[in-house]
XYZ file of C-alpha atoms in Angstrom:
723
model
C 103.967 102.351 114.806
C 102.443 104.480 117.476
C 104.722 107.287 118.598
C 102.061 109.928 118.546
C 100.433 110.097 121.973
C 102.623 112.831 123.409
C 102.303 115.038 120.353
C 98.538 115.342 120.549
C 98.821 118.176 123.061
C 101.231 119.928 120.724
C 98.683 119.623 117.907
C 96.250 121.810 119.802
C 98.592 124.745 119.374
C 99.254 124.285 115.672
C 97.388 126.637 113.354
C 96.508 125.470 109.854
C 96.996 122.105 108.225
C 100.685 121.618 108.872
C 101.787 122.429 105.352
C 105.311 123.768 105.106
C 106.126 125.609 101.932
C 108.803 127.648 100.260
C 108.914 131.416 100.399
C 106.674 132.662 97.575
C 108.216 134.445 94.645
C 107.756 138.190 94.558
C 105.830 138.190 91.324
C 103.576 135.685 89.561
C 105.211 133.688 86.804
C 103.832 133.098 83.355
C 102.093 129.843 82.538
C 105.324 127.823 82.472
C 107.453 129.731 84.944
C 108.041 128.496 88.506
C 104.821 126.520 88.509
C 103.940 123.092 89.860
C 105.435 122.281 93.254
C 107.078 125.622 94.061
C 105.232 125.665 97.384
C 106.644 122.342 98.532
C 110.196 123.115 99.534
C 112.582 120.273 98.721
C 116.197 119.265 98.223
C 117.321 116.247 96.194
C 113.931 114.603 96.657
C 111.179 114.569 94.063
C 107.461 113.933 94.337
C 106.391 110.747 92.520
C 102.723 110.305 93.329
C 100.219 109.891 96.114
C 97.011 108.446 97.448
C 96.013 111.682 99.176
C 92.700 110.799 100.814
C 92.071 111.597 104.448
C 89.518 112.629 107.082
C 89.141 116.310 106.246
C 86.092 116.654 103.976
C 85.902 120.403 103.493
C 83.651 120.570 100.449
C 81.008 118.774 98.407
C 79.248 119.580 95.137
C 76.690 117.702 93.076
C 75.645 116.822 89.525
C 71.834 116.885 89.674
C 71.444 115.349 86.200
C 73.627 112.278 86.743
C 73.116 112.034 90.535
C 76.850 112.279 91.194
C 78.367 113.666 94.382
C 81.920 115.044 94.320
C 83.379 114.864 97.802
C 86.681 116.389 98.871
C 88.710 114.086 101.117
C 92.137 115.260 102.213
C 93.936 115.987 98.937
C 91.624 113.920 96.739
C 88.076 113.868 95.437
C 85.753 110.881 95.559
C 83.170 110.622 92.788
C 80.080 108.928 94.201
C 76.930 107.548 92.610
C 74.183 108.998 94.819
C 71.225 107.844 92.715
C 70.213 105.832 95.782
C 70.634 108.501 98.488
C 70.556 105.966 101.298
C 73.539 104.088 99.879
C 76.012 106.205 97.848
C 78.616 104.142 95.982
C 82.176 105.112 95.045
C 82.747 105.264 91.292
C 86.244 106.730 91.296
C 89.112 107.956 93.438
C 91.100 109.107 90.407
C 91.310 112.809 91.323
C 94.547 113.338 93.251
C 95.934 116.780 94.110
C 99.087 117.904 95.920
C 97.453 119.701 98.866
C 94.086 119.737 100.624
C 90.934 120.230 98.531
C 89.192 123.316 99.921
C 86.862 124.258 97.075
C 84.955 122.534 94.263
C 82.841 123.817 91.394
C 81.014 121.573 88.939
C 80.011 122.848 85.500
C 77.128 120.683 84.255
C 77.339 122.057 80.694
C 80.920 120.938 80.123
C 80.944 118.159 82.746
C 84.125 119.610 84.195
C 85.096 119.758 87.838
C 87.241 122.630 89.107
C 89.245 122.211 92.322
C 90.725 124.829 94.629
C 93.528 122.773 96.103
C 95.391 124.995 98.529
C 98.989 125.303 97.383
C 98.164 123.073 94.406
C 96.139 125.973 92.996
C 93.388 125.521 90.394
C 92.935 122.203 88.617
C 90.486 121.366 85.835
C 89.167 117.804 85.454
C 87.035 116.206 82.777
C 84.478 114.072 84.632
C 82.309 113.157 81.641
C 83.390 109.579 82.392
C 82.977 109.571 86.173
C 84.809 106.287 86.645
C 87.916 107.632 84.871
C 88.346 111.398 85.382
C 91.044 113.082 83.295
C 93.071 116.099 84.306
C 92.888 118.761 81.612
C 94.994 121.576 83.043
C 95.990 123.600 86.078
C 96.954 127.073 87.185
C 99.343 127.579 90.068
C 98.033 130.423 92.219
C 100.702 132.333 94.093
C 99.072 131.642 97.459
C 96.707 128.966 98.748
C 93.533 128.528 96.686
C 90.573 128.237 99.061
C 87.417 128.868 97.043
C 86.322 129.295 93.445
C 83.338 129.968 91.231
C 83.094 129.428 87.488
C 80.993 131.576 85.188
C 81.295 131.495 81.423
C 84.939 131.417 80.362
C 86.345 132.527 83.706
C 87.172 131.010 87.060
C 87.163 133.366 90.031
C 89.475 132.275 92.831
C 90.192 133.450 96.357
C 93.733 132.434 97.292
C 93.991 133.927 100.763
C 95.493 137.209 99.523
C 94.186 137.939 96.039
C 90.943 137.641 94.115
C 92.061 136.147 90.789
C 90.341 136.005 87.424
C 91.480 133.016 85.319
C 90.593 132.563 81.661
C 89.633 128.881 81.306
C 88.467 128.993 77.690
C 91.390 126.698 76.910
C 91.239 124.199 79.788
C 94.687 122.786 79.050
C 96.237 126.219 79.439
C 94.321 128.460 81.866
C 95.680 132.014 82.056
C 95.308 134.706 84.677
C 93.879 137.873 83.140
C 93.331 140.003 86.228
C 93.453 140.152 89.994
C 92.431 142.315 92.916
C 94.126 142.506 96.308
C 91.434 141.476 98.761
C 93.212 139.997 101.774
C 91.853 136.935 103.519
C 88.756 135.597 101.766
C 86.969 132.273 101.486
C 83.633 131.971 99.683
C 82.877 133.513 96.296
C 79.697 133.638 94.206
C 79.094 135.355 90.866
C 75.882 136.956 89.682
C 75.780 139.080 86.547
C 78.762 141.407 86.368
C 79.565 141.152 90.059
C 81.472 138.717 92.232
C 80.388 138.564 95.854
C 83.185 137.563 98.199
C 83.000 136.322 101.788
C 86.036 138.218 103.018
C 86.425 136.990 106.586
C 86.514 139.818 109.121
C 85.962 142.356 106.321
C 82.464 140.997 105.699
C 80.903 140.919 102.237
C 82.819 142.532 99.374
C 81.310 143.284 95.984
C 83.707 143.145 93.003
C 82.862 144.517 89.571
C 84.109 141.905 87.043
C 82.614 143.451 83.919
C 86.202 143.999 82.769
C 87.913 140.692 83.679
C 91.380 142.176 83.325
C 90.582 144.890 85.859
C 88.315 143.691 88.693
C 87.449 146.475 91.111
C 85.793 146.581 94.511
C 82.641 148.670 94.397
C 81.204 148.115 97.857
C 81.612 146.393 101.182
C 79.118 145.393 103.887
C 80.633 144.690 107.272
C 79.332 141.701 109.194
C 79.751 141.052 112.923
C 81.417 137.655 112.455
C 83.917 136.210 109.991
C 82.349 135.675 106.564
C 83.201 132.236 105.190
C 80.431 131.069 102.840
C 78.088 132.893 100.473
C 75.110 132.201 98.217
C 73.321 134.658 95.911
C 69.648 134.254 95.061
C 67.647 137.040 93.496
C 68.347 140.335 95.241
C 69.873 138.814 98.351
C 73.252 137.574 99.469
C 73.130 134.909 102.161
C 76.359 134.902 104.164
C 77.616 132.181 106.478
C 79.212 134.448 109.050
C 80.900 131.958 111.359
C 80.079 132.793 115.001
C 77.464 135.356 113.884
C 75.338 132.794 112.050
C 73.422 133.571 108.854
C 73.294 137.152 107.578
C 70.873 138.264 104.856
C 72.096 141.203 102.764
C 70.120 143.117 100.151
C 72.312 143.473 97.035
C 69.661 144.831 94.691
C 71.959 147.845 94.471
C 75.415 146.194 94.305
C 77.161 149.457 95.110
C 75.199 149.760 98.355
C 74.636 146.354 100.010
C 72.594 146.495 103.211
C 71.957 143.841 105.852
C 68.219 143.316 106.256
C 68.049 140.304 108.544
C 69.948 137.579 110.350
C 69.603 134.365 112.295
C 72.241 133.533 114.891
C 72.815 129.803 114.550
C 74.054 127.918 117.617
C 77.326 126.829 116.020
C 79.832 128.294 113.559
C 78.162 128.927 110.202
C 80.586 127.578 107.570
C 78.554 127.432 104.374
C 75.068 128.166 103.055
C 72.905 126.995 100.156
C 69.517 128.531 99.360
C 66.698 126.637 97.665
C 63.169 127.944 97.484
C 62.230 129.623 100.772
C 64.910 127.944 102.832
C 68.579 128.542 103.563
C 70.522 125.421 104.495
C 73.444 126.240 106.766
C 76.414 123.952 107.459
C 76.823 124.967 111.096
C 79.991 123.118 112.101
C 79.473 121.176 115.345
C 75.687 121.601 115.373
C 75.148 120.044 111.941
C 72.652 121.215 109.340
C 70.310 124.083 110.200
C 67.291 124.770 107.985
C 66.324 128.454 108.063
C 63.065 129.829 106.660
C 64.009 132.967 104.677
C 60.634 133.591 103.047
C 60.721 136.871 104.966
C 64.338 137.990 104.461
C 64.105 140.549 107.256
C 63.065 137.887 109.754
C 64.706 134.520 109.069
C 63.635 131.743 111.462
C 64.900 128.233 112.024
C 62.484 125.611 110.705
C 64.431 122.483 111.634
C 67.830 120.927 112.101
C 69.680 117.630 111.755
C 72.901 116.649 113.509
C 75.388 115.511 110.867
C 78.742 115.860 112.597
C 81.095 118.764 111.963
C 79.459 120.252 108.867
C 81.591 122.388 106.565
C 79.873 122.492 103.181
C 76.345 121.970 101.883
C 74.705 121.480 98.470
C 70.963 121.023 97.980
C 69.332 119.260 95.054
C 65.655 118.373 94.993
C 64.644 116.852 98.321
C 68.161 116.164 99.552
C 70.975 118.097 101.189
C 74.530 116.828 100.703
C 76.857 117.811 103.520
C 80.622 117.408 103.848
C 81.150 116.759 107.523
C 84.945 116.741 107.983
C 85.721 113.466 109.833
C 82.233 112.114 109.081
C 82.531 112.235 105.279
C 79.421 112.767 103.183
C 76.075 113.000 104.971
C 72.851 112.899 102.945
C 69.768 114.447 104.551
C 66.176 114.250 103.353
C 64.851 117.833 103.541
C 61.484 117.211 101.893
C 59.986 118.210 105.250
C 62.103 121.237 106.245
C 60.816 121.162 109.822
C 62.019 117.587 110.239
C 65.122 116.888 108.141
C 66.291 113.279 108.428
C 69.716 111.785 107.765
C 69.267 108.848 105.391
C 72.700 108.053 103.966
C 76.413 108.600 104.284
C 79.778 107.801 102.768
C 82.723 107.570 105.166
C 86.092 108.984 104.206
C 89.416 107.439 105.300
C 91.104 108.282 108.575
C 94.615 109.727 108.857
C 97.397 107.600 107.362
C 100.109 106.480 109.754
C 102.270 103.358 109.721
C 103.202 101.964 106.283
C 104.598 98.641 105.108
C 105.301 97.848 101.436
C 105.508 94.352 99.972
C 105.677 93.559 96.277
C 103.343 96.062 94.565
C 101.183 96.832 97.575
C 101.364 99.379 100.361
C 99.658 98.406 103.601
C 98.644 101.600 105.345
C 97.340 102.029 108.857
C 94.368 104.362 108.692
C 93.832 105.428 112.279
C 90.655 104.094 113.824
C 89.531 102.879 110.403
C 91.885 99.901 110.238
C 94.109 98.747 107.364
C 93.970 99.923 103.760
C 95.709 98.093 100.929
C 96.919 100.253 98.049
C 98.155 99.107 94.655
C 101.384 101.085 94.131
C 102.566 99.251 91.017
C 102.143 102.609 89.291
C 103.426 104.962 92.026
C 102.188 108.050 90.204
C 98.632 106.739 90.397
C 98.136 104.615 93.521
C 94.679 103.124 94.045
C 92.988 101.469 97.005
C 92.203 97.812 96.318
C 91.343 96.454 99.757
C 90.263 97.472 103.247
C 89.683 95.824 106.597
C 88.193 97.522 109.633
C 90.078 96.552 112.782
C 89.113 99.131 115.377
C 92.127 101.079 116.622
C 95.055 100.339 114.319
C 98.453 101.853 115.154
C 101.154 99.742 113.471
C 101.532 97.106 110.763
C 104.118 94.519 109.748
C 103.587 92.323 106.678
C 105.236 88.927 106.347
C 104.276 86.366 103.741
C 100.516 86.181 103.374
C 99.753 87.907 106.665
C 99.590 91.454 107.966
C 100.134 91.808 111.691
C 98.296 94.865 112.988
C 99.013 96.460 116.357
C 95.421 97.400 117.048
C 95.474 99.519 120.185
C 93.501 98.092 123.087
C 92.300 95.257 120.853
C 95.826 93.846 120.887
C 97.472 92.100 117.939
C 95.300 91.214 114.975
C 96.431 88.812 112.265
C 95.007 89.529 108.806
C 95.122 87.224 105.804
C 96.270 89.386 102.867
C 96.898 86.577 100.380
C 94.212 88.310 98.342
C 95.070 92.023 98.719
C 91.593 93.013 97.575
C 90.022 91.065 100.422
C 92.022 91.308 103.665
C 90.307 89.791 106.663
C 91.048 89.032 110.315
C 91.942 85.404 111.031
C 93.218 85.735 114.580
C 93.489 88.088 117.564
C 95.631 88.135 120.678
C 94.443 90.655 123.303
C 97.000 92.728 125.186
C 96.491 94.557 128.485
C 97.664 97.915 127.174
C 97.524 99.593 123.757
C 99.374 97.640 121.068
C 101.484 100.310 119.372
C 103.828 98.530 116.976
C 104.779 95.033 115.893
C 107.872 93.359 114.487
C 107.872 89.778 113.223
C 110.854 87.476 113.615
C 110.507 83.775 112.987
C 107.423 82.374 114.701
C 107.013 85.303 117.053
C 105.483 88.759 117.000
C 107.104 91.322 119.256
C 104.515 93.922 120.204
C 105.075 97.152 122.139
C 102.337 97.728 124.690
C 102.861 101.181 126.177
C 103.166 101.064 129.977
C 102.823 97.273 129.791
C 106.137 96.822 128.011
C 106.897 94.255 125.321
C 104.624 91.293 124.590
C 106.004 88.197 122.852
C 103.294 86.383 120.888
C 103.515 82.973 119.233
C 102.132 83.279 115.680
C 103.011 79.793 114.462
C 99.278 79.266 114.041
C 98.036 82.589 112.645
C 94.418 81.879 113.550
C 95.257 81.424 117.238
C 98.114 83.745 118.219
C 99.082 83.224 121.848
C 101.119 85.384 124.214
C 104.007 83.390 125.655
C 105.648 86.014 127.832
C 105.981 89.735 128.418
C 108.735 92.018 129.590
C 107.676 95.082 131.553
C 109.989 97.875 130.441
C 110.421 100.826 132.826
C 109.114 103.409 130.372
C 106.410 103.628 127.691
C 107.171 101.088 124.953
C 106.380 102.764 121.612
C 108.355 100.969 118.924
C 110.380 97.795 118.486
C 112.890 96.496 115.974
C 114.241 92.963 116.015
C 117.704 92.173 114.663
C 119.320 88.817 115.246
C 118.896 87.751 118.859
C 118.007 91.197 120.143
C 114.917 93.371 120.360
C 115.540 97.112 120.419
C 112.752 99.090 122.075
C 112.061 102.812 121.879
C 110.936 103.056 125.490
C 110.278 106.750 125.914
C 113.245 107.812 128.078
C 115.608 105.110 126.817
C 116.578 102.749 124.045
C 116.413 99.301 125.603
C 118.190 96.212 124.295
C 116.617 92.850 125.146
C 118.176 89.449 124.527
C 115.453 87.333 122.885
C 117.585 84.333 121.953
C 115.108 82.455 124.146
C 111.824 84.125 123.128
C 110.047 82.814 126.209
C 112.573 84.525 128.464
C 113.549 87.988 127.191
C 116.159 89.753 129.292
C 117.400 93.335 129.184
C 121.146 93.426 128.575
C 121.696 97.130 128.009
C 120.123 100.546 127.516
C 120.925 104.070 126.399
C 119.161 107.007 128.010
C 117.174 109.300 125.679
C 114.841 112.265 126.058
C 111.738 110.900 124.313
C 112.424 107.900 122.071
C 109.568 107.352 119.617
C 110.997 105.247 116.785
C 113.905 102.847 116.207
C 115.535 101.130 113.233
C 118.585 98.866 113.344
C 121.043 98.397 110.491
C 124.382 96.683 110.922
C 126.009 97.714 114.169
C 123.902 100.819 114.665
C 120.500 101.655 116.055
C 118.896 104.808 114.678
C 116.547 106.376 117.207
C 114.003 109.142 116.724
C 114.403 111.088 119.967
C 112.053 114.089 119.990
C 113.617 116.428 117.393
C 116.860 114.459 117.014
C 118.043 111.458 115.051
C 120.493 109.601 117.278
C 123.013 107.086 115.943
C 123.831 104.518 118.610
C 126.548 101.879 118.329
C 125.035 98.568 119.437
C 127.917 96.324 118.399
C 128.219 95.572 122.101
C 124.549 95.143 123.076
C 125.320 95.396 126.771
C 126.889 98.789 126.296
C 125.149 100.854 123.595
C 126.872 104.193 122.967
C 125.843 107.249 120.955
C 128.347 108.071 118.233
C 126.497 110.833 116.370
C 123.273 112.784 116.056
C 121.423 115.127 113.730
C 118.791 117.653 114.798
C 116.165 119.271 112.574
C 112.933 121.183 113.220
C 110.136 118.730 113.892
C 109.589 115.505 115.810
C 111.487 112.444 114.574
C 108.644 109.903 114.629
C 109.963 107.128 112.408
C 113.156 106.019 110.655
C 113.988 103.686 107.782
C 117.615 103.049 106.783
C 118.493 102.062 103.215
C 122.035 101.905 101.879
C 123.829 104.720 103.695
C 120.798 106.952 104.174
C 118.351 107.317 107.014
C 114.891 108.400 105.898
C 113.163 110.185 108.750
C 109.476 111.046 109.135
C 109.836 114.358 110.945
C 106.156 115.107 111.683
C 105.778 118.825 110.833
C 109.244 118.773 109.220
C 108.209 116.394 106.446
C 110.534 113.760 105.019
C 114.249 114.230 105.696
C 117.074 112.160 104.201
C 120.241 111.957 106.304
C 123.567 110.575 105.064
C 124.792 108.169 107.764
C 127.750 106.726 105.855
C 129.885 108.341 108.543
C 127.908 107.438 111.681
C 129.758 109.965 113.818
C 128.794 112.798 111.475
C 125.310 112.349 109.990
C 124.398 115.058 107.488
C 121.105 115.949 105.875
C 121.316 115.545 102.105
C 117.681 115.801 101.090
C 114.184 116.683 102.230
C 110.642 117.257 101.060
C 108.133 119.296 103.047
C 105.006 117.166 102.943
C 101.488 118.660 102.751
C 100.524 117.293 106.177
C 102.315 115.748 109.157
C 104.768 112.965 108.351
C 104.096 110.079 110.741
C 105.861 107.121 109.166
C 108.227 106.202 106.338
C 108.996 102.961 104.526
C 111.552 102.584 101.741
C 111.137 100.038 98.964
C 113.315 100.119 95.883
C 113.958 103.728 94.955
C 110.821 105.109 96.594
C 110.040 106.396 100.070
C 106.425 105.909 101.165
C 105.302 108.435 103.771
C 102.240 108.035 105.970
C 101.148 111.661 105.812
C 98.211 111.886 108.175
C 95.267 113.755 106.675
C 97.002 113.862 103.262
C 97.100 110.070 102.938
C 100.119 108.316 101.460
C 102.776 110.401 99.701
C 105.475 108.787 97.543
C 108.892 110.368 96.961
C 112.210 109.508 95.360
C 115.597 110.501 96.724
C 117.740 111.618 93.812
C 121.082 111.232 95.571
C 123.538 113.831 96.755
C 124.602 114.827 93.275
C 123.561 114.718 89.658
C 125.519 114.301 86.444
C 124.878 115.109 82.827
C 123.637 112.194 80.718
C 126.807 110.909 79.037
C 125.304 108.637 76.424
C 123.318 111.345 74.649
C 124.968 114.167 72.747
C 121.999 115.567 70.879
C 118.555 115.251 72.482
C 115.654 114.903 70.120
C 113.266 115.481 73.039
C 115.140 118.019 75.112
C 117.681 120.674 74.080
C 118.952 124.030 75.224
C 118.224 127.028 73.024
C 121.174 128.972 74.434
C 124.228 128.134 76.500
C 125.764 129.910 78.363
C 122.791 131.750 79.878
C 123.286 135.483 80.366
C 119.769 136.709 81.175
C 117.169 135.653 83.779
C 115.899 132.564 81.984
C 117.159 129.225 80.737
C 115.392 128.720 77.413
C 114.946 125.203 76.090
C 112.939 123.155 73.634
C 110.937 120.097 74.605
C 109.393 117.720 72.077
C 106.837 115.148 73.234
C 105.423 112.282 71.218
C 102.397 112.079 73.500
C 100.783 113.872 76.432
C 102.870 113.379 79.579
C 103.652 114.663 83.074
C 106.967 116.538 82.974
C 109.340 117.781 85.635
C 112.307 120.043 84.900
C 114.785 120.602 87.734
C 117.919 122.698 87.978
C 120.739 121.477 90.251
C 123.941 123.094 91.402
C 127.257 121.253 91.632
C 126.462 120.152 95.195
C 123.467 118.256 93.886
C 121.042 120.708 95.460
C 117.859 121.360 93.530
C 117.518 125.130 93.186
C 114.663 125.478 90.702
C 111.766 123.255 89.653
C 109.200 123.390 86.877
C 106.352 120.814 86.928
C 104.050 120.520 83.925
C 101.183 118.131 84.447
C 99.554 116.545 81.396
C 101.619 118.565 78.879
C 100.292 118.051 75.357
C 102.196 116.329 72.551
C 104.311 118.425 70.208
C 107.111 120.967 70.438
C 107.219 123.426 73.325
C 109.575 126.349 73.791
C 109.860 126.842 77.543
C 111.887 128.841 80.004
C 112.955 128.455 83.620
C 113.607 131.533 85.720
C 117.139 131.907 87.150
C 116.738 135.053 89.245
C 118.852 134.949 92.375
C 121.282 132.314 91.107
C 124.986 133.049 90.993
C 127.307 132.397 88.051
C 128.483 128.837 87.643
C 127.803 125.404 86.236
C 124.420 123.769 86.774
C 122.622 120.660 85.530
C 119.179 120.863 83.955
C 117.345 117.581 84.469
C 114.326 116.495 82.419
C 112.047 113.733 83.715
C 108.911 112.072 82.439
C 107.393 108.626 82.919
C 109.671 106.962 80.371
C 112.788 109.081 80.177
C 115.299 111.027 82.257
C 117.981 113.280 80.758
C 120.406 115.876 82.110
C 122.204 118.736 80.394
C 125.027 120.900 81.646
C 124.291 124.611 81.551
C 126.489 127.585 82.427
C 125.036 130.749 83.963
C 127.059 133.925 83.462
C 126.222 137.114 85.370
């Protein structure tokens, strides 16, 4: 459903990627304390899984031995066979993280891939079998992990505030051994006993890491721009200095780095890779710049190639591999540096919007890329199985063997999805304005068409859909929901009710004035309308006289609503997913939420799961746990899960967890109101007995419930905290 046009101007003023997160704890926890999803603030809603791929390709790295490219895409990583540079092929999309992938490092000796995943921290993946990567371990950095470099048994991470040294000798249990307060920093490169850090406006910083537990800054070299990327070769540091281009710094004496030369690229230098006598600069909007650095004091441009918005570059042999944000992977032949030529590419998905779920498949609108079909039979590990390019997709409705796609100025497209792995267009009905959303009822598709109102299209023959009539609403028709003999239209400044008992002659019978209606859902006698930042509950039992009976306002734009049982699930754009209890329509109350990693555009509920179209972070899947939680009654003694003390009188709940096999675990602590107050997520925890603890600082005395969840089991224990 397209409710997004008016928010594009707002987007221009938003800084960052839209992630909303909880206030960080004042001190880092140990390996099992407050880790996992502490950054994603939530209440009574848990994360289940995701398909996190999207248009932002911030980073690429390469395995020169196996000709594999690892390409960041939103919150995931594609593993590509690039043995034929002109036609890279996807081998796997199995690497899913919880936030955006900003940094990658590949270790060819161990065949492990390390990810710097924003608020998801450091993750370690075994990619020895590229078609089935396996997550080995993770470390939750306190802030957002942007860049990393691995050398020996240590990973060096910039997390926006601190330079961290992580011992990765045991990949399943990485441990921080030291850190240094460095402020904002992006790129990092290690050579010998020094780490060289691109520290934004502070320029190049040199950190002595000879004692990993006590890294110390030994020198700094100011640069005129904002240092983002760095590469060390021989006695020189090559710095991508944003608006100041490429800077060449002599680091032969690490304690006294000195700039010796520069080349001011025409764009914003984001990253640099040096091979032989040439520095390859990812120069944002001006693509790849090839700089001759054979004379470090006088670097000169040898050639360039436009690749789109270039953010990261890796060179191997005669080819440069560039991550180009919305343009995915670009492969450039640099065998002739003065004339680099683009020869291949791999496109990444667009932003995920409207979602419809049927059986075990999620049909996801992917911006200008069309429709993607995801297998969500295992929600924790969703995989794309089918794709169809349509042109300008905005909304989707699936009925039977067909997906009806509101495809912008192309109108309504009818896709045969009887084989989810091979969706294809069988029919098209043009519309005069942009088709924004579609709702199917009987033999008709009701399509909102912006300033051209509502179009009624006969779909009795899917291959030849035909418009039978239109109704020109006064406003901008964004969304439509059909219930019984009425079509309810979110028409910008009003909710409009049309009698469609005779589909060829729709007639408005009533309306309710709104501020900026973007989405509508009807359940029973009520229409639930997303009206700017407010969920409005409107009594439509008398269609000719709709009346508001209640409302709920939260931060964010209410773009889409889905009502299930007595709860309204609301996609609140920058406010994430919100769950509102509407059992008393005159007094709706929020009972749950989850702050999504990107903007929440759409929500669809199927079974116990809420599927959120999350823009650049793909599809996110959540479960509402209800407004309260009770102790498991049928189990008195837990062989898998037991408290080691109760009541709790210190700052930790200590418990024992026994696993028969490796599993993903989530431990949550709830108060008597059903509010989740603490969470501990342990991904890929090994089999065996584990003595763990959950921090309780800041919690008052009282009764709580400790809930244990894994793929096959859920248990709850009552615990008393005494202060």
